Amino acid sequence: MTFLLLLLFCFLSPAIFSAVSIPSTLDGPFVPVTVPLDTSLRGKAIDLPDTDPRVRRRVTGFEPEQISLSLSSDHGSIWVSWITGEFQIGKKVNPLDPTSIKSIVQFGTLRHSLSHEAKGHSLVYSQLYPFDGLLNYTSGIIHHVRITGLKPSTIYYYRCGDPSRRAMSKIHHFRTMPVSSPSSYPGRIAVVGDLGLTYNTTDTISHLIHNSPDLVLLIGDVSYANLYLTNGTSSDCYSCSFPETPIHETYQPRWDYWGRFMENLTSKVPLMVIEGNHEIELQAENKTFEAYSSRFAFPFKESGSSSTLYYSFNAGGIHFVMLGAYIAYDKSAEQYEWLKKDLAKVDRSVTPWLVASWHPPWYSSYTAHYREAECMKEAMEELLYSYGTDIVFNGHVHAYERSNRVYNYELDPCGPVYIVVGDGGNREKMAIEHADEPGKCPEPLTTPDPVMGGFCAWNFTPSGKFCWDRQPDYSAMRESSFGHGILEMKNETWALWTWYRNQDSSSQVGDQIYIVRQPDRCPLHHRLVNHC
């Protein structure tokens, strides 16, 4: 009997027995910590060239490539995406006919008996620039197939393509998400942001794969194709190197290179992406987000959204909300109305954990992008707080930072833990300066991102300044380094967050904490005016 009680106690409080040295949010708020900069990491990040075998086209004809998975609304369905045919780039391009080849996935629970079949749709997108000297792009045929009727926590084997054209992929496999309940969760959820396709990226993905995730969240800024001109000339700072271009160009083949490099991971593990600023990619007729919206499948319709730029989904006992910072988010916007309805439908007795993600952080103490997303914070923070959001993941700032529980810049035991993971390894420089350092506080009116609206950072520090004069109390730990994180839900109240640095071995931990929900202490709607 004593032994059984001990086992039960261990289940309820994992930190007590599994790792006594790992702190939990129950121990906080923590005194802010800054890990000193490792100057050896300031080397130039270099993109993989198009000659690297990992980004070269390895298929022929209309055989599938760039295969990727993404979750649908629940454990019973999943999206399979791939590309057939070659992209074209030049002054004149002739788009392929999407109807010329079928979109079929054959699948089953036995590798050599793929007895089920699902059909989907296909599309082609173009990136067009009606200016002399600029090259246009048209993609291969992009296929999206939604498989339904799947069993939870089950391994399925599949291949995709068009069997009538003898253009099928090799057999891959995936594991479905567990059923949504307070006692079932994906084993490991990898979280990464601002990935790009550099040699740093390859280290990040190598470490991430070593940690065997069941799901990957990519918090914006994917291929960084917009750091290139259409002729393939690149720069670490586009606006610095190419100030006279008639439109902000992009080199779309970088998306194909990225899809090929990532296929070893994305063909096995669902990847859930939300857009960043590098996905805007303005082109003719003011079109934006064409590559992002075309290449990935999103459960936006299943979650009641009208846009690929914001959506939600369940993974076991977690409800994920993916928000768009580069589309209207104010209280009169469609996204805000959708968010209210989505949060109101969440049953915390079924999905106790509520995790939100978007690209630019609300809580970051780095000079880079400091308080840039304040207008979004002003519009949405109270709503997310009122529904008891547990964890928020952001990118954009190329460093790592974990917050204490915070709401409206004040320490709050019922506020979310904010985690910035914009450290995936892209070719732009690492964020190393902090706004609280002497002489590093930016001028307030220089901080807004023009794409995100005007200036909203009127809520200054208690001393009446735009920046804190020391590491803010909300900032628990920060470090300038490349890496990725792993989230593991242990039960309905305990979750283990671990951040791994690229310069360490795969097993060495850079930061680790148990994030503990306290639903009895923090009931829902505990500080909310009526949002109905």
XYZ file of C-alpha atoms in Angstrom:
532
model
C 0.000 0.000 0.000
C 2.820 2.396 0.909
C 4.506 1.649 -2.399
C 1.321 2.456 -4.333
C 0.939 5.768 -2.506
C 4.506 6.667 -3.381
C 3.867 5.915 -7.042
C 0.732 8.061 -6.993
C 2.584 10.929 -5.320
C 5.326 10.688 -7.926
C 2.755 10.896 -10.728
C 1.138 13.963 -9.220
C 4.455 15.768 -8.646
C 7.062 14.507 -11.129
C 9.804 16.852 -9.985
C 9.921 15.331 -6.522
C 11.281 11.982 -7.647
C 12.437 12.315 -11.261
C 14.885 15.169 -10.855
C 15.166 16.887 -7.520
C 17.490 19.512 -8.977
C 15.059 20.680 -11.665
C 13.216 23.804 -10.501
C 9.526 24.385 -11.106
C 7.441 27.504 -11.528
C 6.169 26.812 -8.000
C 9.637 27.892 -6.849
C 9.385 31.208 -8.685
C 9.403 33.951 -9.493
C 13.118 33.574 -10.081
C 15.830 36.179 -9.800
C 16.722 37.158 -13.396
C 19.767 35.411 -14.846
C 21.833 36.326 -17.909
C 24.216 33.667 -19.180
C 27.437 35.342 -20.369
C 27.930 35.486 -24.121
C 30.086 32.753 -25.598
C 32.075 34.847 -28.071
C 33.025 31.766 -30.089
C 29.409 31.647 -31.325
C 29.573 34.987 -33.120
C 30.946 33.467 -36.303
C 29.215 34.226 -39.571
C 26.220 31.998 -40.303
C 26.455 30.656 -43.858
C 23.555 29.351 -45.941
C 23.781 25.930 -47.499
C 24.598 26.460 -51.197
C 22.427 25.041 -53.951
C 25.240 22.572 -54.685
C 24.887 20.884 -51.299
C 23.576 17.331 -51.885
C 21.052 17.802 -49.067
C 19.167 20.446 -51.063
C 19.494 18.991 -54.550
C 16.538 17.383 -56.302
C 16.875 13.633 -55.848
C 13.767 12.458 -57.714
C 12.949 12.272 -61.407
C 9.859 13.070 -63.415
C 6.784 13.449 -61.259
C 8.020 11.443 -58.271
C 7.089 13.138 -54.968
C 9.592 15.227 -53.035
C 9.522 17.636 -50.083
C 7.070 15.350 -48.287
C 5.681 16.767 -45.062
C 3.005 16.047 -42.483
C 0.818 18.373 -40.463
C -1.934 17.768 -37.954
C -5.584 18.280 -38.669
C -8.248 19.097 -36.109
C -7.794 15.994 -33.921
C -6.061 12.638 -33.619
C -8.282 11.027 -36.252
C -6.911 12.983 -39.216
C -3.626 14.217 -40.612
C -2.432 16.132 -43.679
C 0.169 14.778 -46.121
C 1.795 17.287 -48.483
C 4.373 16.936 -51.254
C 5.590 18.449 -54.520
C 5.852 16.885 -57.978
C 7.535 18.361 -61.026
C 10.263 20.978 -61.167
C 9.995 24.657 -60.379
C 10.766 27.212 -63.089
C 12.560 30.523 -62.705
C 13.141 33.063 -65.448
C 11.665 36.059 -67.213
C 8.948 33.887 -68.739
C 7.587 30.895 -66.854
C 4.834 28.456 -67.828
C 3.050 27.049 -64.757
C 2.475 23.317 -64.660
C -1.104 22.054 -64.789
C -2.129 20.916 -61.279
C -4.788 18.632 -62.749
C -2.230 16.724 -64.799
C -1.292 14.437 -61.926
C -3.344 12.951 -59.097
C -3.002 13.576 -55.363
C -3.252 10.161 -53.692
C -2.034 8.720 -50.397
C -2.091 4.958 -49.819
C -1.862 4.040 -46.140
C -2.391 1.343 -43.548
C -1.152 -0.022 -40.238
C 0.948 -2.689 -41.972
C 3.956 -1.675 -44.033
C 3.242 -4.129 -46.845
C -0.526 -3.732 -46.833
C -1.442 -0.140 -47.625
C -5.086 -1.018 -48.068
C -6.587 2.460 -47.598
C -6.516 5.379 -50.000
C -7.205 9.096 -49.667
C -7.427 11.744 -52.378
C -6.777 15.441 -52.106
C -6.165 18.575 -54.119
C -3.216 20.242 -55.825
C -2.095 23.740 -56.753
C 0.694 25.786 -58.258
C 1.739 29.221 -57.053
C 3.878 31.866 -58.697
C 6.022 34.729 -57.478
C 5.848 37.427 -60.151
C 7.704 40.723 -60.548
C 6.740 42.940 -63.515
C 10.069 44.800 -63.503
C 12.983 44.683 -65.926
C 15.792 42.423 -64.785
C 13.768 40.537 -62.161
C 13.085 36.835 -62.599
C 9.704 35.217 -62.047
C 9.105 31.877 -60.371
C 6.481 29.170 -60.600
C 6.424 26.175 -58.291
C 6.118 22.502 -58.935
C 2.704 20.976 -58.312
C 1.932 21.096 -54.589
C -0.339 18.357 -53.251
C -2.333 18.294 -50.006
C -4.265 15.204 -48.895
C -6.193 14.922 -45.658
C -6.398 11.399 -44.237
C -9.323 10.782 -41.867
C -10.605 7.929 -39.733
C -7.272 7.225 -38.057
C -6.836 5.539 -34.680
C -5.075 7.442 -31.883
C -1.465 6.676 -30.882
C -1.037 4.346 -33.837
C 1.770 3.958 -36.358
C 0.609 4.233 -39.962
C 2.637 3.539 -43.072
C 2.017 5.532 -46.231
C 3.220 6.473 -49.651
C 2.043 9.347 -51.798
C 1.888 10.315 -55.445
C 0.046 9.144 -58.555
C 0.044 5.345 -59.043
C -1.305 5.696 -62.587
C 1.860 7.598 -63.537
C 4.159 5.217 -61.674
C 5.126 8.223 -59.628
C 4.868 7.117 -56.014
C 7.129 7.868 -53.078
C 8.862 5.265 -51.009
C 7.011 4.080 -47.901
C 7.156 6.412 -44.897
C 5.447 6.208 -41.522
C 4.012 8.434 -38.804
C 2.389 8.070 -35.404
C -0.984 9.684 -34.780
C -1.583 11.920 -31.794
C -3.117 10.425 -28.653
C -6.793 10.950 -27.947
C -7.574 14.273 -26.276
C -7.811 13.687 -22.546
C -6.127 14.999 -19.397
C -4.058 11.811 -19.144
C -2.697 11.461 -22.705
C -0.089 13.601 -24.441
C 2.467 13.444 -27.246
C 5.746 12.171 -25.886
C 7.956 15.085 -26.941
C 7.115 18.335 -28.698
C 10.044 20.124 -30.328
C 9.845 23.914 -30.523
C 12.084 25.979 -32.798
C 11.964 29.379 -34.454
C 13.757 31.433 -37.108
C 15.256 28.344 -38.662
C 16.514 29.243 -42.118
C 18.883 26.940 -43.970
C 22.416 27.499 -42.709
C 25.081 25.224 -41.305
C 23.771 26.333 -37.898
C 20.341 25.103 -39.011
C 21.776 21.675 -39.793
C 23.155 21.470 -36.243
C 19.789 22.496 -34.789
C 17.861 19.909 -36.807
C 20.425 17.200 -36.052
C 20.030 17.818 -32.312
C 16.257 18.061 -32.653
C 15.996 14.727 -34.490
C 18.210 13.134 -31.846
C 15.542 14.051 -29.283
C 12.918 11.993 -31.180
C 9.979 14.436 -31.197
C 6.395 13.391 -31.897
C 5.454 16.888 -33.037
C 7.385 19.993 -34.139
C 6.291 23.619 -33.743
C 8.049 26.108 -36.041
C 7.372 29.599 -34.722
C 7.846 31.584 -37.916
C 10.658 32.571 -40.292
C 11.189 29.421 -42.296
C 13.364 29.583 -45.430
C 14.615 33.205 -45.461
C 14.145 33.241 -49.226
C 13.576 36.981 -48.943
C 17.242 37.603 -48.114
C 17.937 36.938 -51.806
C 17.396 38.724 -55.093
C 15.595 36.797 -57.822
C 18.952 36.065 -59.453
C 20.120 34.181 -56.364
C 22.354 36.923 -54.936
C 22.121 36.871 -51.151
C 22.762 39.188 -48.225
C 22.680 39.072 -44.454
C 20.779 42.365 -44.553
C 18.587 42.772 -47.618
C 17.700 46.431 -47.093
C 21.358 47.271 -46.420
C 22.704 45.574 -49.549
C 19.857 46.184 -52.003
C 18.274 49.547 -51.120
C 17.384 50.427 -54.721
C 15.355 47.371 -55.709
C 11.861 48.289 -57.028
C 10.243 45.663 -54.791
C 11.548 43.431 -52.048
C 12.565 40.409 -54.090
C 12.773 36.809 -52.954
C 14.542 33.785 -54.394
C 11.857 31.112 -54.224
C 14.123 28.101 -54.931
C 15.341 28.511 -51.330
C 11.903 27.190 -50.308
C 12.477 24.072 -52.396
C 15.941 23.619 -50.914
C 14.472 23.946 -47.430
C 11.716 21.398 -48.151
C 14.238 18.889 -49.466
C 16.555 19.310 -46.515
C 13.722 18.934 -43.991
C 12.013 15.934 -45.616
C 13.859 13.391 -43.493
C 12.101 14.914 -40.468
C 8.835 16.239 -41.878
C 7.893 13.008 -43.682
C 7.767 11.267 -40.282
C 6.867 13.962 -37.729
C 4.021 16.492 -38.120
C 5.250 20.067 -38.492
C 2.979 22.917 -37.372
C 4.062 26.303 -38.709
C 2.937 29.850 -38.063
C 4.083 32.729 -40.245
C 6.861 35.167 -39.473
C 7.855 38.421 -41.120
C 10.133 36.615 -43.590
C 7.085 34.815 -44.991
C 5.340 38.035 -46.094
C 7.156 38.083 -49.458
C 5.286 40.921 -51.161
C 4.924 40.519 -54.926
C 2.900 41.946 -57.792
C -0.729 42.897 -57.071
C 0.193 43.183 -53.366
C 0.070 39.416 -52.884
C 1.687 38.183 -49.677
C 2.351 34.859 -47.926
C 1.983 32.927 -51.203
C 4.764 30.409 -50.534
C 3.804 29.928 -46.883
C 0.101 29.450 -47.591
C 0.688 27.176 -50.593
C 3.433 24.861 -49.362
C 2.039 23.878 -45.971
C -1.294 22.359 -45.005
C -3.048 23.994 -42.064
C -6.112 22.925 -40.058
C -7.518 26.429 -40.372
C -10.872 25.414 -41.841
C -11.221 22.566 -39.328
C -10.691 25.075 -36.500
C -13.165 27.614 -37.862
C -10.573 30.063 -39.165
C -10.832 31.715 -42.553
C -7.081 32.195 -42.933
C -3.905 30.120 -43.022
C -2.362 32.849 -40.858
C -4.128 31.744 -37.664
C -5.636 28.442 -36.551
C -5.824 25.971 -33.664
C -5.552 22.239 -33.093
C -5.459 19.621 -30.355
C -2.622 17.221 -29.595
C -3.652 14.910 -26.773
C -4.555 16.997 -23.747
C -3.143 20.224 -25.243
C -5.029 22.881 -27.156
C -2.664 24.889 -29.365
C -3.569 28.348 -30.626
C -1.410 29.664 -33.490
C -1.864 33.418 -34.012
C -0.901 35.770 -36.828
C 1.024 38.906 -35.964
C 1.081 40.158 -39.565
C -2.658 40.180 -40.147
C -5.243 42.339 -38.361
C -5.538 41.357 -34.689
C -7.284 44.305 -33.013
C -10.578 43.807 -31.215
C -12.635 44.590 -34.317
C -10.665 42.178 -36.497
C -11.824 38.792 -37.732
C -8.857 37.095 -36.070
C -9.786 38.478 -32.658
C -13.393 37.344 -33.051
C -12.181 33.899 -34.072
C -9.859 33.734 -31.056
C -12.705 34.571 -28.658
C -14.843 31.789 -30.109
C -11.987 29.305 -30.199
C -11.018 29.882 -26.562
C -14.636 29.726 -25.449
C -14.953 26.253 -26.987
C -11.914 24.803 -25.193
C -12.922 22.206 -22.600
C -10.163 22.240 -19.994
C -11.468 18.973 -18.537
C -10.467 17.379 -21.871
C -7.488 19.531 -22.911
C -6.162 21.019 -19.661
C -3.156 22.679 -21.274
C -3.526 25.835 -23.357
C -0.455 26.780 -25.398
C -0.295 29.809 -27.705
C 2.287 30.738 -30.342
C 3.003 33.633 -32.670
C 6.174 35.056 -34.130
C 7.219 38.392 -32.479
C 7.442 38.256 -28.668
C 5.546 40.439 -26.246
C 8.082 39.815 -23.492
C 11.711 40.104 -24.543
C 14.477 42.150 -22.990
C 16.777 42.139 -26.024
C 17.353 45.320 -28.011
C 16.418 43.521 -31.224
C 12.685 44.013 -31.894
C 12.230 45.491 -28.410
C 8.498 46.071 -27.738
C 7.844 45.848 -31.459
C 4.647 43.820 -31.003
C 3.149 46.060 -28.329
C -0.005 46.782 -30.342
C -0.752 43.062 -30.598
C -0.072 42.692 -26.883
C -2.456 45.545 -26.067
C -5.176 43.939 -28.177
C -4.912 40.299 -27.147
C -3.084 39.853 -23.849
C -6.098 40.213 -21.574
C -8.105 37.686 -23.577
C -5.364 35.029 -23.485
C -4.753 35.712 -19.793
C -8.437 35.431 -18.938
C -8.674 31.953 -20.417
C -5.685 30.774 -18.422
C -3.081 30.391 -21.186
C -0.263 28.334 -19.694
C 2.671 28.759 -22.091
C 3.448 31.120 -24.973
C 6.139 30.410 -27.578
C 7.613 33.169 -29.745
C 10.538 33.617 -32.124
C 11.786 36.692 -34.037
C 14.501 37.607 -31.512
C 17.541 35.481 -32.371
C 18.302 34.333 -28.863
C 16.725 32.371 -26.015
C 14.711 33.853 -23.149
C 12.313 32.361 -20.620
C 10.058 34.539 -18.493
C 8.629 34.270 -15.039
C 4.843 34.091 -15.016
C 3.794 37.578 -16.099
C 0.789 39.672 -17.078
C 0.928 43.298 -18.222
C 4.630 43.480 -17.290
C 3.899 42.547 -13.679
C 4.789 39.259 -12.045
C 1.596 37.253 -11.772
C 1.335 33.631 -10.560
C -1.576 33.111 -12.981
C 0.103 34.587 -16.041
C 1.657 32.493 -18.820
C 5.310 31.534 -19.060
C 6.656 33.216 -22.207
C 9.499 31.464 -24.024
C 11.431 33.009 -26.916
C 13.102 30.453 -29.194
C 14.163 32.539 -32.191
C 17.496 30.760 -32.089
C 17.112 28.128 -34.801
C 20.210 29.203 -36.712
C 19.306 31.528 -39.604
C 21.930 33.651 -41.370
C 20.929 36.954 -39.745
C 22.996 37.964 -36.748
C 22.399 36.652 -33.257
C 20.740 38.997 -30.749
C 23.337 39.799 -28.100
C 22.460 43.268 -26.760
C 19.936 43.854 -23.986
C 17.703 46.916 -23.779
C 18.523 47.345 -20.093
C 22.254 47.759 -20.737
C 23.581 51.344 -20.516
C 23.168 53.120 -23.834
C 21.318 50.224 -25.497
C 17.713 51.336 -24.989
C 16.222 52.118 -28.400
C 14.325 55.321 -29.119
C 10.630 54.489 -28.571
C 9.374 55.681 -31.947
C 11.934 53.498 -33.770
C 10.509 50.296 -32.347
C 7.181 49.623 -34.130
C 7.206 47.265 -37.107
C 5.332 49.199 -39.833
C 3.642 45.977 -40.961
C 2.165 45.513 -37.473
C 0.626 48.936 -36.944
C 1.544 52.072 -35.076
C 3.120 52.858 -31.734
C 1.419 51.335 -28.690
C 4.215 51.112 -26.100
C 2.809 53.780 -23.791
C 2.991 51.458 -20.775
C 6.444 52.437 -19.555
C 8.382 50.930 -16.666
C 7.508 51.855 -13.050
C 10.247 54.497 -13.189
C 8.601 56.061 -16.225
C 11.251 54.921 -18.727
C 10.901 53.013 -21.987
C 13.476 50.416 -20.897
C 14.290 48.842 -17.568
C 17.611 49.864 -16.007
C 18.391 46.219 -15.161
C 17.226 42.851 -16.384
C 13.440 43.048 -15.934
C 11.797 40.989 -13.222
C 9.702 39.218 -15.846
C 12.880 37.859 -17.480
C 13.898 34.710 -15.618
C 16.710 33.516 -17.896
C 18.263 34.712 -21.155
C 21.149 33.560 -23.305
C 22.432 34.363 -26.780
C 22.912 30.989 -28.413
C 21.466 28.716 -31.102
C 19.298 25.754 -30.161
C 15.831 24.251 -29.830
C 13.439 23.241 -27.048
C 11.540 20.114 -26.041
C 8.195 20.249 -24.215
C 6.997 17.139 -22.359
C 3.602 17.096 -20.645
C 3.807 14.739 -17.659
C 0.170 15.046 -16.607
C -2.579 17.660 -16.498
C -0.625 20.005 -14.216
C 3.091 19.294 -14.745
C 5.123 19.891 -17.919
C 8.886 19.702 -18.393
C 10.519 22.327 -20.625
C 14.104 21.733 -21.757
C 16.225 23.964 -23.973
C 19.231 22.499 -25.760
C 22.117 24.573 -27.113
C 23.769 23.641 -30.397
C 27.290 23.940 -29.014
C 26.611 21.254 -26.394
C 26.228 17.530 -26.755
C 22.719 16.339 -27.578
C 22.131 15.273 -23.981
C 23.447 18.385 -22.204
C 20.772 20.802 -20.995
C 20.985 24.570 -21.435
C 17.845 25.411 -19.451
C 15.230 23.240 -17.781
C 12.161 23.836 -15.665
C 8.874 22.226 -14.719
C 5.953 24.436 -15.676
C 3.137 23.748 -13.233
C -0.501 24.633 -13.737
C -2.493 25.703 -10.675
C -6.135 25.597 -11.781
C -7.416 25.839 -8.195
C -5.418 28.992 -7.558
C -6.049 30.479 -10.992
C -9.655 29.831 -12.048
C -10.612 30.898 -15.548
C -11.941 34.408 -16.163
C -10.483 35.472 -12.819
C -9.586 38.974 -14.000
C -11.628 39.459 -17.117
C -14.294 41.875 -18.133
C -17.053 40.178 -20.106
C -15.733 39.174 -23.543
C -18.915 37.505 -24.697
